[in-house]
Coordinates of C-alpha atoms in Angstrom, one line a residue:
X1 CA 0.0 0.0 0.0
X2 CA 1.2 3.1 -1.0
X3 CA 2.4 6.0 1.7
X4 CA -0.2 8.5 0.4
X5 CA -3.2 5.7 0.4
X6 CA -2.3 5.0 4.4
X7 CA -2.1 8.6 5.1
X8 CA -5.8 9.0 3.5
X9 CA -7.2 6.0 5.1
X10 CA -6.0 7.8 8.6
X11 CA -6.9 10.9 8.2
X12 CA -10.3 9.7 7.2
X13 CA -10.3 7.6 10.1
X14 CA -9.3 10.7 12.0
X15 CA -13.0 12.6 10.5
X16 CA -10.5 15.3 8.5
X17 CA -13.7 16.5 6.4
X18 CA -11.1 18.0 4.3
X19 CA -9.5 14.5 3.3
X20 CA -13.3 13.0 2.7
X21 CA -13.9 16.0 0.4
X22 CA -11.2 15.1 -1.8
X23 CA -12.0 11.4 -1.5
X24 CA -15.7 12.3 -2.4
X25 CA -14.2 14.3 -6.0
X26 CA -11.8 11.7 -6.4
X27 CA -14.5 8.7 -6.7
X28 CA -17.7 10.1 -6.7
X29 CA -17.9 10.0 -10.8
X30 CA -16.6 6.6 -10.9
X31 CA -19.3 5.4 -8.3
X32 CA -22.2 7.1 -10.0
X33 CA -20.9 5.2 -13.0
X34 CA -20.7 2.0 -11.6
X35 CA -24.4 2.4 -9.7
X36 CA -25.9 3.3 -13.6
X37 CA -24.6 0.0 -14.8
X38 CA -27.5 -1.1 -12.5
X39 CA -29.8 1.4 -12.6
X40 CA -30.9 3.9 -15.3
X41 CA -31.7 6.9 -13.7
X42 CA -28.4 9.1 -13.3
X43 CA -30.5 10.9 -10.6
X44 CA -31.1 8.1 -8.7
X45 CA -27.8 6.9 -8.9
X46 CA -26.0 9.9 -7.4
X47 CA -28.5 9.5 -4.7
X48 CA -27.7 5.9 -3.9
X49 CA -24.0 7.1 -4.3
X50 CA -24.7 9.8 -1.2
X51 CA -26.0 7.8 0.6
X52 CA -23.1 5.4 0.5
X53 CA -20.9 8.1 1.5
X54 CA -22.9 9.0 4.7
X55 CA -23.0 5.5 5.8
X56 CA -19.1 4.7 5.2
X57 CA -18.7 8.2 7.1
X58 CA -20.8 6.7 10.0
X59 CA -18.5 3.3 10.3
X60 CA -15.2 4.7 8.7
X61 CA -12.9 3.8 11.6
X62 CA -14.0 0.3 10.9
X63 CA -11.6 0.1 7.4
X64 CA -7.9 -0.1 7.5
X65 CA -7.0 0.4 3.9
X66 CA -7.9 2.1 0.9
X67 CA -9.1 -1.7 -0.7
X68 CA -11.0 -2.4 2.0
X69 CA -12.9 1.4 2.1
X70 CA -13.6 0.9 -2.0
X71 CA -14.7 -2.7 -1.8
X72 CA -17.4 -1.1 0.9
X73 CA -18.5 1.3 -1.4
X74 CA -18.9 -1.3 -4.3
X75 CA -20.6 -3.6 -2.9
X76 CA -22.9 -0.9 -0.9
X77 CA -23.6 0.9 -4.2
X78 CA -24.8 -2.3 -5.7
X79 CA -26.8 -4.1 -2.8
X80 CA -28.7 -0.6 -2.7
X81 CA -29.0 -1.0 -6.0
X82 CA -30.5 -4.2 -6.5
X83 CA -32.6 -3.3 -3.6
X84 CA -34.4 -0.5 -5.3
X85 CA -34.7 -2.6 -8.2
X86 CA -36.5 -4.9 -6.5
X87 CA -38.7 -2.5 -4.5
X88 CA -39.5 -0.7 -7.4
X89 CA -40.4 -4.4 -9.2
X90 CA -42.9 -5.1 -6.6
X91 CA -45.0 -2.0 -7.0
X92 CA -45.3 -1.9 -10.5
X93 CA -46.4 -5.6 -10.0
X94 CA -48.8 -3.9 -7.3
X95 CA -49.7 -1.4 -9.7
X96 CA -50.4 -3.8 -12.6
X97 CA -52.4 -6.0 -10.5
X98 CA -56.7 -6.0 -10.1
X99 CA -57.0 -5.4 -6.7
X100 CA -55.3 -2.3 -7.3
X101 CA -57.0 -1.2 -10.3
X102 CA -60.7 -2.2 -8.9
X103 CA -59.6 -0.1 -5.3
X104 CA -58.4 3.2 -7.6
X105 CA -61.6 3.0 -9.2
X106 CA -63.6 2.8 -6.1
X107 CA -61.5 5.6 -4.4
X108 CA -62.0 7.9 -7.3
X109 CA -65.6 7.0 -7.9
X110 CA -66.4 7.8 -3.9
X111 CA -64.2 11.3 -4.4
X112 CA -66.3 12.1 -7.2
X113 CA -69.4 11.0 -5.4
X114 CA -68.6 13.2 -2.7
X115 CA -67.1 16.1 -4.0
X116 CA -70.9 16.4 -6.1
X117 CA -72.5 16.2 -3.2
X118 CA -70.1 19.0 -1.3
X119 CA -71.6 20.9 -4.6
X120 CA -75.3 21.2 -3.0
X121 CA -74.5 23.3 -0.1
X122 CA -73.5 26.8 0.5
X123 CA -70.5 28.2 -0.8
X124 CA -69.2 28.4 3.3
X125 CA -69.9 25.0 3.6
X126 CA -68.2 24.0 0.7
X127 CA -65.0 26.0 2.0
X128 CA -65.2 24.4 5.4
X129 CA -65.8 20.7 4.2
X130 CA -63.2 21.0 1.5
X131 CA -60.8 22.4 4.1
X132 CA -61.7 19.6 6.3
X133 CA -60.9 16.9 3.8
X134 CA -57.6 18.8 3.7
X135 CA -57.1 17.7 7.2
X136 CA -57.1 20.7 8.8
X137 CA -58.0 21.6 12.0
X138 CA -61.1 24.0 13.1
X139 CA -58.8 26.3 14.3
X140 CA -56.8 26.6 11.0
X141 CA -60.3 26.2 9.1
X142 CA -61.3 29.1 11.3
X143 CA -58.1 31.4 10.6
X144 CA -58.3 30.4 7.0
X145 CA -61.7 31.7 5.8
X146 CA -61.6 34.5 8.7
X147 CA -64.5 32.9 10.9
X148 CA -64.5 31.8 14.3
X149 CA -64.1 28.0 15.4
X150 CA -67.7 27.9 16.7
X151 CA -69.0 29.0 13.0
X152 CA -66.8 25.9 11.8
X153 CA -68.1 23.3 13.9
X154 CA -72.1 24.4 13.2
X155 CA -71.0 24.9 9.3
X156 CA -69.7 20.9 9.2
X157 CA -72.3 19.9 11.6
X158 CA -75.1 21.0 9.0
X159 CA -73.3 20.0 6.1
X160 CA -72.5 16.2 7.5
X161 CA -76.0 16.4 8.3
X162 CA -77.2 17.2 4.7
X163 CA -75.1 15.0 3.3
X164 CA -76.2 12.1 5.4

């Protein structure tokens, strides 16, 4: 091993952020290459490539040569790799499958449904439910459309009702 490669691995043991820049210039390219070889998206691949670097930078006192500390990043960059491969295999098998087809059409259906419905009442109503389905609270409901928190609750308490 050369003198300069032990001197690196040290001073990256030693967390010189310095020494990890110039470590990160040095290889990043090459990793992001390597990770595209995998996976299409150049994006993703720098990503996966980060991430790499923040996890050797967490365990970096485990390595004792410069081998060792690209050998981690290799075989990191490709297990993440194949891992999103795999993830991303299983939805679009979920995505190609019935159950999810017949469960978007049901969701979108029962929006639709209800979002006709919402159309019936008064235009405060309307602001208040829609608000609601937003997940907001009374008080930001309130704060929004400049009303109090009392006028909320009786506006969703008629509306549920017509709706019913």
């Amino acid at each position: 091993m050369k003198k300069n490669d032990l001197l690196l691995v040290e001073e990256l043991k030693d967390g010189k952020e310095k020494t990890l820049k110039s470590f990160y210039e040095e290889y990043f390219a090459l990793f992001v290459s390597f990770a595209n070889t995998l996976l299409p998206s150049e994006e993703e691949c720098k990503d996966v490539v980060h991430d790499v670097f923040l996890k050797y930078w967490d365990i970096r006192n485990d390595f004792d040569n410069l081998v060792a500390i690209r050998a981690f990043f290799y075989k990191s960059i490709r297990n993440t790799c194949l891992n999103q491969i795999r993830h991303q295999q299983v939805q679009n098998k979920y995505l190609a499958s019935d159950d999810f087809m017949h469960e978007t059409i049901i969701k979108k259906e029962i929006f639709h449904i209800i979002h006709n419905e919402i159309k019936s009442l008064t235009i405060m109503e309307q602001k208040v439910l829609l608000l609601a389905l937003d997940e907001k609270s009374n008080e930001e409901i309130a704060q929004e459309l400049g009303i109090a928190v009392s006028t909320v609750k009786s506006h969703k308490a008629k509306s549920y009702a017509e709706l019913r």
